[in-house]
Every structure is written in structure tokens, then in C-alpha cells.
Coordinates of C-alpha atoms and ligand atoms in Angstrom, one line a residue:
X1 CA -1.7 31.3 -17.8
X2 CA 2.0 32.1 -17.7
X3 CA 3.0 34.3 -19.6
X4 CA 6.1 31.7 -21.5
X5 CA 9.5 33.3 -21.7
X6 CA 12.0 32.3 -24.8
X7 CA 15.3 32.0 -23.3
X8 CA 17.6 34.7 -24.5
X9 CA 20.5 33.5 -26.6
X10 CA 23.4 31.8 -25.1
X11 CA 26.0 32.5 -28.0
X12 CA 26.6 35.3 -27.6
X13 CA 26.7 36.4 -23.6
X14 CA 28.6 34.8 -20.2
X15 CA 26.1 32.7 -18.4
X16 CA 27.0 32.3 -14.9
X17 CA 25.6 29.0 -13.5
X18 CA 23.9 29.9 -10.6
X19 CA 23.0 28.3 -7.0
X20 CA 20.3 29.6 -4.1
X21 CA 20.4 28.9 -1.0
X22 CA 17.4 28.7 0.9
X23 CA 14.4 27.9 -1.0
X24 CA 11.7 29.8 0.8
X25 CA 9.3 31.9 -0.6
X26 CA 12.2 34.0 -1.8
X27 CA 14.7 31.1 -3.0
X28 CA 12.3 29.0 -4.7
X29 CA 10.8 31.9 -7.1
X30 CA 14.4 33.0 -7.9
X31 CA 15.2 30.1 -8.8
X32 CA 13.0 28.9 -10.8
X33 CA 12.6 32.6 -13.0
X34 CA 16.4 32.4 -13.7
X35 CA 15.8 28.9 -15.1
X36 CA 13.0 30.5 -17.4
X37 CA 15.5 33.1 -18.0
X38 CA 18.0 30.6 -19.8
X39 CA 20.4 30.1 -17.2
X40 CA 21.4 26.9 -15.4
X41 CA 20.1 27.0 -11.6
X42 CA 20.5 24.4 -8.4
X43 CA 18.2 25.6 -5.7
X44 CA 19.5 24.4 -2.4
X45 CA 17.6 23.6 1.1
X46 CA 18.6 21.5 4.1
X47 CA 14.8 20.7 4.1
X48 CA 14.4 17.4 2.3
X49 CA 10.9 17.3 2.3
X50 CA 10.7 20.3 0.2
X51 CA 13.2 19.5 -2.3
X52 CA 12.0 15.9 -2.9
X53 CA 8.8 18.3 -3.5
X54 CA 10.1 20.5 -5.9
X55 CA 12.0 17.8 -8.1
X56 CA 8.5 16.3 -8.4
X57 CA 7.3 19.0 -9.9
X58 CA 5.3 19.9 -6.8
X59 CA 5.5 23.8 -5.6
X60 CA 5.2 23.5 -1.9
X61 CA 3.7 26.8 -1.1
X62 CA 0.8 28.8 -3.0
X63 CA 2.3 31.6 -5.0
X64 CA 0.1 32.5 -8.9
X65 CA 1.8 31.2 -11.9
X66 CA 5.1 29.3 -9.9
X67 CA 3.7 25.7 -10.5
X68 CA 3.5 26.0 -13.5
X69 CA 6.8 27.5 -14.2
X70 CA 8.4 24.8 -12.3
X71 CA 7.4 22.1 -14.5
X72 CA 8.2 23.9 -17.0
X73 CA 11.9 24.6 -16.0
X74 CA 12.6 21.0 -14.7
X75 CA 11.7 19.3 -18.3
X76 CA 14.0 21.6 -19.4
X77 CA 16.9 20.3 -17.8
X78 CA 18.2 23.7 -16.6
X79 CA 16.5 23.4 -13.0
X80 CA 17.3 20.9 -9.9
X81 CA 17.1 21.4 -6.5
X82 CA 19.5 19.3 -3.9
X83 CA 20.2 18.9 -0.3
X84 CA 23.9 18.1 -1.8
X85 CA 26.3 21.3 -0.6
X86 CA 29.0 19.6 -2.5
X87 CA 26.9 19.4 -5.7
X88 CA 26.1 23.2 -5.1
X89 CA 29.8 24.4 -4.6
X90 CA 31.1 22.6 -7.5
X91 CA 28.2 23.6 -10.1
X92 CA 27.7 27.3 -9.7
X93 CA 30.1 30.3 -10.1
X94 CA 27.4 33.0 -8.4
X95 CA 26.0 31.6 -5.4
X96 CA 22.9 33.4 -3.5
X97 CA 21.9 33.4 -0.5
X98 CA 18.0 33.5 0.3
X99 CA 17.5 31.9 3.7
X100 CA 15.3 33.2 6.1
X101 CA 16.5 36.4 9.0
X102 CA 13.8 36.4 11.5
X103 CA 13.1 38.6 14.2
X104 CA 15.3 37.2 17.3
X105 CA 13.9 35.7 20.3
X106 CA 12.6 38.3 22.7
X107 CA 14.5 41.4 20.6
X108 CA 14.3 43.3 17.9
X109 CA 16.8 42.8 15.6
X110 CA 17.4 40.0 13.3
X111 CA 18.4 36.1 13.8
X112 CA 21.5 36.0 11.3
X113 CA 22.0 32.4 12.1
X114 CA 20.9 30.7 9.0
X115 CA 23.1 33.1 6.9
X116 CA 26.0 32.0 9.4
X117 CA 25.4 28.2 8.6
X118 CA 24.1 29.1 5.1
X119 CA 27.8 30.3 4.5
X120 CA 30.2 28.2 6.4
X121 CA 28.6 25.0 5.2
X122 CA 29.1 26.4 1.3
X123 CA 32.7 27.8 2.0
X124 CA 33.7 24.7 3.7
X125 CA 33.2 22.9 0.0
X126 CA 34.6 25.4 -2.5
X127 CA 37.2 24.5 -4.6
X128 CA 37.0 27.5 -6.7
X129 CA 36.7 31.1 -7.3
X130 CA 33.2 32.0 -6.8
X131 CA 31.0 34.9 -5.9
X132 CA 28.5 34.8 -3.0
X133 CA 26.0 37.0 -3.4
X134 CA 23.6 38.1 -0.4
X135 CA 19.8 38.5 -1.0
X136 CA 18.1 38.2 2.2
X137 CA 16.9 41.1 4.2
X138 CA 20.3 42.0 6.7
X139 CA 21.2 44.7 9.3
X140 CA 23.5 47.0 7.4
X141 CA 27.4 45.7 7.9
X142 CA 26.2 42.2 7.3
X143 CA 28.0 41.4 4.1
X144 CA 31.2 42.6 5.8
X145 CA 30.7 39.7 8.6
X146 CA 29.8 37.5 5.2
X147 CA 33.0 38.4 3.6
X148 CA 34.9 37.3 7.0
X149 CA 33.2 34.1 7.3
X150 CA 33.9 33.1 4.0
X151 CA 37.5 34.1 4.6
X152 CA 37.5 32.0 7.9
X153 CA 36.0 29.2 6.4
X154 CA 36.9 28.7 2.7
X155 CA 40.3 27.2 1.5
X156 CA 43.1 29.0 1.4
X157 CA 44.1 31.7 -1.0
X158 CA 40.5 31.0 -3.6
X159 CA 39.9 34.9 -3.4
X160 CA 35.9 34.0 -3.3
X161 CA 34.2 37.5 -3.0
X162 CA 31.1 38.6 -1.6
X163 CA 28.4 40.7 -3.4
X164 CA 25.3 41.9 -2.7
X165 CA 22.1 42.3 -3.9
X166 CA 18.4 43.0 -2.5
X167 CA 15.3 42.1 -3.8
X168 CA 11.9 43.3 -3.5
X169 CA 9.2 40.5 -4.7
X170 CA 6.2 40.6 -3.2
X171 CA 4.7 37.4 -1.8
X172 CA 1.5 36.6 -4.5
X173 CA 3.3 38.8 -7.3
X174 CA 6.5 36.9 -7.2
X175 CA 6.8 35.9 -10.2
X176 CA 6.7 39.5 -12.1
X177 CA 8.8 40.6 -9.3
X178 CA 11.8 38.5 -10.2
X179 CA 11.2 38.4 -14.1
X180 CA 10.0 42.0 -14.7
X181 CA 11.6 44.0 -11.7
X182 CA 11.1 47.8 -11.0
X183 CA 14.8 47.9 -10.7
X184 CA 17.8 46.3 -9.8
X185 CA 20.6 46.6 -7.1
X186 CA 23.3 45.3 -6.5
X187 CA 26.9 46.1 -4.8
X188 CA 30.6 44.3 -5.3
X189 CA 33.9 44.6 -4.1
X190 CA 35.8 44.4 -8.0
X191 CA 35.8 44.7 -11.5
X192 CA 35.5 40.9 -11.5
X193 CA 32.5 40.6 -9.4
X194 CA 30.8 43.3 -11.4
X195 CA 31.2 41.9 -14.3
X196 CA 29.4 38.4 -12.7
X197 CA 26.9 40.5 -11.5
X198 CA 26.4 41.8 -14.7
X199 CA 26.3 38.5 -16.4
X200 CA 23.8 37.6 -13.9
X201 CA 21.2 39.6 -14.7
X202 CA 21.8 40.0 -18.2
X203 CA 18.9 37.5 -18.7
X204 CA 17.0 39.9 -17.5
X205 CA 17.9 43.0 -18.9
X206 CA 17.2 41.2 -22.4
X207 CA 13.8 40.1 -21.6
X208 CA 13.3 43.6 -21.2
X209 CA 14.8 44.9 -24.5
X210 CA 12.3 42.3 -25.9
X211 CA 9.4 43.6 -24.0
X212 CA 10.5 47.4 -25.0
X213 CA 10.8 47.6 -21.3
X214 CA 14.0 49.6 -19.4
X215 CA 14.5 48.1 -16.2
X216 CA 16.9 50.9 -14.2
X217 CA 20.1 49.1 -12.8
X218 CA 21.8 50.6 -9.5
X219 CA 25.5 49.8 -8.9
X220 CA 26.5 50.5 -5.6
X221 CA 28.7 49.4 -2.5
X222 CA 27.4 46.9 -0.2
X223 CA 26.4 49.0 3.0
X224 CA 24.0 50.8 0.5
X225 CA 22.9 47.5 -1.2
X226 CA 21.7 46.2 2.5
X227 CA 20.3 49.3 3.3
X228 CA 18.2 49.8 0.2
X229 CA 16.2 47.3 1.2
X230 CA 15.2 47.9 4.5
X231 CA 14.7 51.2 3.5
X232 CA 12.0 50.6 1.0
X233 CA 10.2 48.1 3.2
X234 CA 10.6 50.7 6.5
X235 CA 9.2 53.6 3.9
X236 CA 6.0 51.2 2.8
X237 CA 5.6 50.4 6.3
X238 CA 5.0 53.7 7.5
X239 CA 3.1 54.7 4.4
X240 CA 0.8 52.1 5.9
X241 CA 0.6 53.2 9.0
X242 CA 0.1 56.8 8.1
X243 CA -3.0 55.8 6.7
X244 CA -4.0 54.2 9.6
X245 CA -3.5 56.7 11.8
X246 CA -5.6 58.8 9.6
X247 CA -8.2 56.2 9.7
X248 CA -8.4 56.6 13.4
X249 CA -9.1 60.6 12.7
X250 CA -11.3 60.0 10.2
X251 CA -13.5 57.5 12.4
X252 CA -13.2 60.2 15.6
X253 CA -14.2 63.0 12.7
X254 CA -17.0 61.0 10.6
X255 CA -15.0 61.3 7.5
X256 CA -14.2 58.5 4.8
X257 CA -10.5 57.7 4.7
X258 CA -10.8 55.4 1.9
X259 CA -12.2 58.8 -0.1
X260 CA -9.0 60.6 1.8
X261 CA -6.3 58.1 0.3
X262 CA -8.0 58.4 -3.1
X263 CA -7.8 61.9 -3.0
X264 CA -4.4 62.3 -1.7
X265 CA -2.9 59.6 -3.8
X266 CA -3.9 61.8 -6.8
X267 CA -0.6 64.2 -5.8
X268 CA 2.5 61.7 -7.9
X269 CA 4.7 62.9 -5.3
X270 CA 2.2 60.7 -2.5
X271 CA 0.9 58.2 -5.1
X272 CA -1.8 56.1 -4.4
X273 CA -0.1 52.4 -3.4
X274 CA 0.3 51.7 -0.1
X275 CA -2.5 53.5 1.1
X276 CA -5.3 51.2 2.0
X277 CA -6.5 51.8 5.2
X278 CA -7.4 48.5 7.2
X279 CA -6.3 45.6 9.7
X280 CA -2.4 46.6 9.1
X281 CA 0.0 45.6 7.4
X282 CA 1.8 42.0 8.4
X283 CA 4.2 39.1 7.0
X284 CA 7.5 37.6 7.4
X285 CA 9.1 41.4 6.2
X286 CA 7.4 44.7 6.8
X287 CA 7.0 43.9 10.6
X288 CA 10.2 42.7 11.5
X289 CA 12.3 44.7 9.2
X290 CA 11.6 47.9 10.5
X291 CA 12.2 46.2 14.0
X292 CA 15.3 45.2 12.8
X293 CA 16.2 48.2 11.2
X294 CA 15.4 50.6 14.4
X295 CA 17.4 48.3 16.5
X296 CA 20.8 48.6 14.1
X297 CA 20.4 52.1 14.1
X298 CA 20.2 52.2 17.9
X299 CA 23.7 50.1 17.4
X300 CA 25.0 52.2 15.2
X301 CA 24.5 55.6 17.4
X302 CA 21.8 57.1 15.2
X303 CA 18.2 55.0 17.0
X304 CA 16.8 58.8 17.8
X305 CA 16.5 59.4 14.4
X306 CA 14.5 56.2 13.9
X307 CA 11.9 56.8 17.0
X308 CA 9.6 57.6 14.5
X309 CA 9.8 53.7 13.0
X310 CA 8.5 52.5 16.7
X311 CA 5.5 54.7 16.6
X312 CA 5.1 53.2 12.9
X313 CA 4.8 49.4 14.3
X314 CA 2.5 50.8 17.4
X315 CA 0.0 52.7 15.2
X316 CA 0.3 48.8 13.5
X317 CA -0.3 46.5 16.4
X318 CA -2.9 48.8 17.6
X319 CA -5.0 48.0 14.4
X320 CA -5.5 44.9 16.0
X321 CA -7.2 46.1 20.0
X322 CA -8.7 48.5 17.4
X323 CA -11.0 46.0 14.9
X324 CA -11.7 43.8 18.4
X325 CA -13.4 46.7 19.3
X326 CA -15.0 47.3 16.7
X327 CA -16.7 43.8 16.0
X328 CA -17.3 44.1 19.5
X329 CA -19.4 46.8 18.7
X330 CA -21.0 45.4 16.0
X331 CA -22.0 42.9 17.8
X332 CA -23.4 44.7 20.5
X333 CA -21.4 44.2 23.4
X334 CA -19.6 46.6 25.5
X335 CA -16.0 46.3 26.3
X336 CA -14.8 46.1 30.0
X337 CA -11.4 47.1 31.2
X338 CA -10.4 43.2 29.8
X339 CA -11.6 44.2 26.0
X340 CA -15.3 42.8 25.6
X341 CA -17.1 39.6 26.3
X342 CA -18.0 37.9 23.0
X343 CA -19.4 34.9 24.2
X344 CA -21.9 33.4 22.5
X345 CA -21.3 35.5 19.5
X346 CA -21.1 32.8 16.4
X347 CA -18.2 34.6 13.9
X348 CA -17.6 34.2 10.4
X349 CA -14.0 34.4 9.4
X350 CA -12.9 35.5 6.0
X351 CA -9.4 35.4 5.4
X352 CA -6.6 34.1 7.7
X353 CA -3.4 34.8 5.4
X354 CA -1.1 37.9 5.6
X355 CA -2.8 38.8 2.3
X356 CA -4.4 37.4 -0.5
X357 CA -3.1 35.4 -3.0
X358 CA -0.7 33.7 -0.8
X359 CA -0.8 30.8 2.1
X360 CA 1.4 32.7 4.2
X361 CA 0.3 33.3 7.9
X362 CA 3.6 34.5 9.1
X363 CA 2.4 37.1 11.5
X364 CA -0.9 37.9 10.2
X365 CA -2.9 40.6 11.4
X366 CA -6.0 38.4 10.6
X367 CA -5.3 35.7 12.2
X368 CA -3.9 37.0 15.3
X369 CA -6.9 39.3 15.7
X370 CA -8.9 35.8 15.2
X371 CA -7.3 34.9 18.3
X372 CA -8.2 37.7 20.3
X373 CA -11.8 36.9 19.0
X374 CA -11.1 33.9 20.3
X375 CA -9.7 35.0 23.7
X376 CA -12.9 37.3 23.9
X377 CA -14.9 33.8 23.9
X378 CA -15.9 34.3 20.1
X379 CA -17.3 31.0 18.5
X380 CA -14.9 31.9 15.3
X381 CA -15.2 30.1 12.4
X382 CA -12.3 30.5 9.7
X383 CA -12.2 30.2 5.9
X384 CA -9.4 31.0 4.0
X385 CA -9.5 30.1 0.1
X386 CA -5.4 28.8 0.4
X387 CA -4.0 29.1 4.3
X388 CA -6.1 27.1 6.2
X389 CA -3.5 24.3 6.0
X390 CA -0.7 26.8 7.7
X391 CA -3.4 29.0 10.0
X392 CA -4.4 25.0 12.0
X393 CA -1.1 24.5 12.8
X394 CA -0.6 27.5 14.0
X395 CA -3.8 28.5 16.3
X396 CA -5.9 25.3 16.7
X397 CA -7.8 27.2 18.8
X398 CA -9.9 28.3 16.3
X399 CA -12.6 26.2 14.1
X400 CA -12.1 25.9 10.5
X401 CA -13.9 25.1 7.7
X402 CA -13.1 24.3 4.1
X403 CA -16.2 26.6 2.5
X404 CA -17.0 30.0 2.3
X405 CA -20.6 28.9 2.8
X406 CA -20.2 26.6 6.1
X407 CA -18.2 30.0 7.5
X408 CA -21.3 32.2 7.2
X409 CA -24.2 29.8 7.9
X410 CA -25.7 31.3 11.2
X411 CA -23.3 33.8 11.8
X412 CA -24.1 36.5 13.9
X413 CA -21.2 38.4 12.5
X414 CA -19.3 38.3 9.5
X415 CA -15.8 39.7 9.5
X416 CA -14.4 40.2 5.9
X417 CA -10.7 40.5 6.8
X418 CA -8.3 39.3 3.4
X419 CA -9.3 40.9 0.2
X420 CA -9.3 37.1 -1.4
X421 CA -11.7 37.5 -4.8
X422 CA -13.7 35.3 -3.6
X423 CA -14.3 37.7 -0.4
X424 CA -14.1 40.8 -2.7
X425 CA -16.8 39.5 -4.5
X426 CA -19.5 38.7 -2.2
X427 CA -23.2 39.7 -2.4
X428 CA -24.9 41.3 0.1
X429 CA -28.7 39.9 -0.4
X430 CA -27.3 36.5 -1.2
X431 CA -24.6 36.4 2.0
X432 CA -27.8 37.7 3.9
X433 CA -29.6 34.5 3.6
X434 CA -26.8 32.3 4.9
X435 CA -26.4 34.6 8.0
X436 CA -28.6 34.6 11.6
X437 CA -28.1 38.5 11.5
X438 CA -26.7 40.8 8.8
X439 CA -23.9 42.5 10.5
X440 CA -20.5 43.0 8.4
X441 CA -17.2 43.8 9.4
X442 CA -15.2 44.8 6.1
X443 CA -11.3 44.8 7.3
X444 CA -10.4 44.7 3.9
X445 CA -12.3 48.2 3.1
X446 CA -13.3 46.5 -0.2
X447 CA -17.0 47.0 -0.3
X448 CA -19.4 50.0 -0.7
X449 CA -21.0 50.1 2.2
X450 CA -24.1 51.8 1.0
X451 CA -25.0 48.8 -0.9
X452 CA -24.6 46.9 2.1
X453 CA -26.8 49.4 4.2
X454 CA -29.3 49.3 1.3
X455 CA -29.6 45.3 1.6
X456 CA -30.1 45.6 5.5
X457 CA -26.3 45.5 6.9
X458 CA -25.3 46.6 9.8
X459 CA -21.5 47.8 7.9
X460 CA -18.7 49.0 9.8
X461 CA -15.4 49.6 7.5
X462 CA -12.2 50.8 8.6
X463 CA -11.5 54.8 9.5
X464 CA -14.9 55.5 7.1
Ligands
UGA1 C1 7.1 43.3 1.1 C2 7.5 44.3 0.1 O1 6.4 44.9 -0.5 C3 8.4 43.8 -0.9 O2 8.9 44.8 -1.8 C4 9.7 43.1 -0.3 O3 10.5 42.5 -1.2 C5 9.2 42.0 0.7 O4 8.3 42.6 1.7 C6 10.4 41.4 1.4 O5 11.0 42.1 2.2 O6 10.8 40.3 1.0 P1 5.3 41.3 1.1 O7 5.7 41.1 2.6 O8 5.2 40.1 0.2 O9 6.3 42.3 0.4 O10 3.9 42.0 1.2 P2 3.3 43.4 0.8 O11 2.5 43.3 -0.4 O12 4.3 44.5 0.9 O13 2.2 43.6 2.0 C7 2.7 43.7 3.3 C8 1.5 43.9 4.3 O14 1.0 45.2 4.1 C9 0.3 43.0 4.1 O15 -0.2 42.6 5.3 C10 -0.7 43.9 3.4 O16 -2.0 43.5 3.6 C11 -0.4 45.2 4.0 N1 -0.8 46.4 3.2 C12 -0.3 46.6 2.0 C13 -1.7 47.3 3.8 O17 -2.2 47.1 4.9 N2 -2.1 48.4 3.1 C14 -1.6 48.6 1.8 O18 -2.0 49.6 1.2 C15 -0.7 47.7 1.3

């Protein structure tokens, strides 16, 4: 059920009609909360596909409560999406930009290339003063290179500025994320922009007030803007892969690192998010950001201090050599110089998305350690409740199925590896049945393993 929003009043505040560009993950649930925020919003992809799906009322990715809110936002008339640059530049005054910076081919640091076409193709069309605001995830010094582009490439003498502001939704929690933010950042260059930027989020600032909520704004210049984000994902990252690492001593000590991250996350000044131990931590952010963010440091003369962040993503990829291993040994074969020789070994698969509540594979730990399975000469059999669609086109290697209960029929191991409900949720006498032999691999670290142990489970967690 989503949770409806009454648009804020328009008589008495500046509303900014406002453009994305990109409509990703990221794009897409920006614009559609602004719309349910009362302002007038264009989304804008060179993907036609997705916008014919999006004016149809059709979300073309799986993220809680977003369907919904599109239909919503397109009967009321203050939500389209377009493949029609012109339309964009002429409609909004506060354009941002959401496309995609991947990792770049065979380096680490980031592929600005969509931004570069993102905002020559919209600066080519202007015709008025607008504001250009960054969002995507950039190498610090990016909105600089923005501001010169759009210099290069917009009309003469139309003074369009460039802003910036970072965001920090999290894939399957979107939707909060933009609405109800823990905070909100952005930078400008003038008194003008500021006050757009203001204006902006004004919607949500009210919503707030409404809520008895205070949502902390940060104004600050634009090198800091960029950097805040990368920042916040590089300190998560190697919050995760702290834990990890004590996972690894907790497994070599017989201790219980799930107790451990309880225990420590106690102390506010640790806290306990973040902290769950498992396969590592993966998606189209944490991973390549701190890549990205090591590698512009190098750049900028300071990469020493930022060693640390390449141990970080080690201690990461490792998880993955790490849980072969271990299923390995669950299933009771040794591992040669090569890793082990699963052959013959039937698998069951839970989970092939970067996490739960999302049908995003974009360099999943699961699935990639399903292809190692796989390499090892695994029969592995994969369920996902909402990525299956994504995780076939991307390693057909592997068999899928489109039930929980065709993955675990004879397996000889089942390896719980996405803390889906449905997964979360699973009963150890009745999974017992379905099974050839009752040996459990819990990735996710989600279930008690004494209750496993008690129905006859051979249980192997992570770092317990
Ligand atoms: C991340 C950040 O959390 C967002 O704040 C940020 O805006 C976003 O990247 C981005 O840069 O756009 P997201 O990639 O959606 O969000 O996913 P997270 O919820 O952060 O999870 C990342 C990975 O860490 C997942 O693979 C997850 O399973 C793993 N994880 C998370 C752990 O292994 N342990 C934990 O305790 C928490």
C-alpha cells in the first residue's frame, strides 16, 4: 500500500518544473516522487522501449511501491516521460542528470560518457536560462567539466549554471529514499541557483513539516557535493567488509560473528547497519564506486591514503573463492589447487539478485558465485522470486526455474544466498522433505542454525 502524498500547496511557493535525464533505477524513482510531490516532471531516456513503458503505466524494473505511484502520477497530469530533448529543454527550468557512470572497460575509474552525451545533447537545445543539476555518482571535479561542456555547447550568452546534488536511495527502499530522505545535499555556483535549488526541494521539506519530520539540508560547493557521495558509499563499503574480515576470524576462532556485529553495533558510535556478515556486498554502486574513487585519488596525488579502499574490495571478492569453498565442503568434496570438483552435486539456488527486493543483478555476488558453482561442474538450479528475467540473460549457463519448490526437489545442497522473505522464511522439516540430503548453506546468515541442526541439517552460515 503506498503510503498517498497530498501535494503541498502551489500558491504560495516557486515550483521549478523539473526534467531527469536518464531514467534508470535512479531517474525513474526521482521522477516519479517529485510528481507525487506536486511538481511538474518529464523524465527523459534515449531508450524508447522504456518510455513507451512508463507512459503505459508500466514500471519496467521491480522496485516496492513505484508501480503504483506511477499510475498514480500519470492520471495526474503532472508526469510524462519522452525521448523528445527538445520537449525536455523547453519544459523544465532545473534539469538533472541521472544516467548511468559505470566502471570503465579494463580500469578502475568511471565511464563519464553518458553524462558527456547526456549534456551536450540537452545544451545543444536550450533556449533559456536553466540549471543543470548533477545527481549521478562522479569522480570529484566532474561538475567543473559539466560546467565547460555546457559552456562549449549551449547558445551563446544563456548563463545556464551547473549545480549539484547527490543522492543516496537505496535500490528496494527507493521510494522513502527520495520522498523521506536522511538528508539533503546539494552545491551551486550563485544566489540564483540556490534559490532553484531551494525551490526544488521545498516539496520535500514540506512533506516533512507535515510528517513532524526535520530532514537536515547541507549547502555546499560542488567538489564537496561529488565527494559526499562517494564518501558515504566507500564508508558502507568498508563497514562491510570489516565485518567480513571478522567473519573470516571468527570462522578460524569458532566464534559467532553474527553474535559479534550484534554486540558491537550496540556502541552508537559503530551502530548496527551495515554489519551483516555474508556473501559481500555487490550492485551497480558500492563496488565500482570505491574503484572509482581509489583511482581519482591516485589522480589527484593522494591514492596512498586510499590503499586501504583496495584491500576493502579484496576482503569483497574473496567472499566469493570463500562460500565456493565452503559449499564445497558441505558437500563433501575436497578442493584441488583448481577449487573443487562439484560434479555431480545437484544445487539449489536461492537468490540471484544483488539483494532482495529488487531485480537487479548488476554484479551480484550471488550470481557470480553461481557461476563458479557452475565452473566447478555444479548442476545449479536458480530461483529468484523477481531477477530471473535479468540473471538468463546474463549467465545462461545456469538452469532456472520459476519455483522455489522445483529449485529444492532432490537437491543435494541448498544454498540460501538473498535474504528474499520468501527464503528468510523457510522451514527446515518441511524444506527437508523436498531435498535428497539436508545440507544448507545460509549466505544470507538469516537463520538459527540450531534449529536447523535440530531438524537434521548439515548448517554452515557465514564467519559463525
Ligand atoms: C547503495 C547505498 O546504500 C545508497 O545509499 C546509494 O545511494 C546507492 O548505493 C547508490 O550509490 O546509488 P544500493 O546499491 O541500492 O545502495 O544497495 P545497498 O543496500 O547499499 O547494498 C549494497 C550491497 O551491500 C548489497 O549487495 C547488500 O547485500 C550488501 N550488504 C549490505 C551487505 O553485504 N551487508 C550489509 O550489512 C549491508
Amino acid at each position: 500500500m503506498v503510503n498517498a502524498i497530498q501535494p503541498p500547496s502551489q500558491n504560495t511557493t516557486t515550483r521549478p518544473r523539473i526534467s531527469f535525464l536518464g531514467c534508470g533505477y535512479l531517474g525513474a524513482t526521482y521522477a516519479i516522487c517529485f510528481a507525487e510531490l506536486g511538481y511538474e516532471v518529464v523524465g527523459f531516456d534515449v531508450d524508447a522501449a522504456k518510455i513507451e513503458s512508463f507512459n503505459t503505466g508500466v514500471l519496467p524494473m521491480h522496485e516496492p511501491g513505484l508501480p503504483e505511484l506511477l499510475k498514480k502520477n500519470l492520471e495526474s497530469g503532472r508526469l510524462r516521460f519522452t525521448t523528445d530533448v527538445q520537449a525536455v529543454a523547453d519544459f523544465a527550468d532545473v534539469h538533472f542528470i541521472c544516467v548511468g557512470t559505470p566502471q570503465r572497460k579494463g580500469e578502475h575509474g568511471a565511464d563519464l560518457s553518458y553524462i558527456e552525451t547526456a549534456v551536450v545533447n540537452l545544451s545543444k537545445h536550450l533556449s533559456r536560462k536553466v540549471l543543470i543539476v548533477g545527481k549521478s555518482t562522479v569522480p570529484v571535479g566532474t561538475a567543473q567539466w559539466v560546467q565547460e561542456l555546457v559552456d562549449r555547447h549551449a547558445p551563446e550568452g544563456l548563463g545556464v549554471e551547473v549545480g549539484w546534488s547527490p543522492e543516496f536511495l537505496q535500490e528496494s527502499n527507493a521510494m522513502h529514499d527520495v520522498l523521506r530522505p536522511n538528508r539533503i545535499v546539494y552545491a551551486s555556483q550563485s544566489e540564483w541557483a540556490s534559490q532553484l535549488l531551494k525551490d526544488v526541494h521545498r516539496g520535500i521539506l514540506e512533506l516533512a513539516a507535515v510528517e513532524d519530520r526535520e530532514v537536515p539540508v547541507v549547502e555546499t560547493d560542488l567538489a564537496t557535493a561529488e565527494l559526499v557521495k562517494v564518501a558515504a558509499n566507500a564508508f558502507l563499503a568498508t563497514k562491510i567488509s570489516f565485518i567480513n574480515a571478522m567473519a573470516d576470524l571468527s570462522e578460524a576462532a569458532g566464534a559467532d560473528v553474527v553474535d559479534l556485529a550484534r554486540a558491537i553495533g550496540y556502541d552508537q558510535r559503530i551502530g548496527n547497519r551495515f554489519l551483516r556478515a555474508g556473501i559481500g556486498f555487490g550492485g551497480g554502486c558500492l563496488p565500482k564506486d570505491i574503484r572509482a574513487l581509489s583511482a581519482r585519488a591516485g589522480e589527484l596525488g593522494v591514492g596512498e591514503s586510499f590503499r586501504f579502499l583496495d584491500e576493502v574490495d579484496s576482503v569483497n571478492t574473496r567472499r566469493r573463492t570463500h562460500t565456493v569453498r565452503a559449499v564445497a565442503d558441505l558437500a563433501g568434496r575436497t578442493s584441488g589447487p583448481n577449487g573443487p570438483d562439484l560434479s555431480g552435486v545437484r544445487i539449489a539456488y536461492l537468490g540471484a539478485t544483488f539483494k532482495p527486493d529488487t531485480d537487479d543483478i548488476r554484479d551480484s555476488p550471488a550470481l557470480d558465485i553461481a557461476r563458479r558453482l557452475r565452473s566447478a561442474r555444479a548442476d545449479v538450479v536458480v530461483y529468484d522470486p523477481e531477477g530471473l528475467e535479468n540473471a538468463k540473460a546474463y549467465a545462461p549457463e545456469l538452469s532456472f526455474v520459476k519455483t522455489l519448490a522445483e529449485a529444492v526437489a532432490d537437491a543435494d545442497v541448498v544454498c540460501a544466498m538473498v535474504p528474499w522473505e520468501e527464503f528468510r522464511t523457510l522451514d527446515p522439516e518441511a524444506l527437508g522433505r523436498q531435498v535428497a540430503e539436508r545440507r544448507i548453506l545460509d549466505g544470507m546468515n538469516a537463520f538459527d542454525p540450531e534449529q536447523w541442526r535440530k531438524h537434521g541439517w548439515s548448517y554452515q552460515g557465514i564467519g559463525r
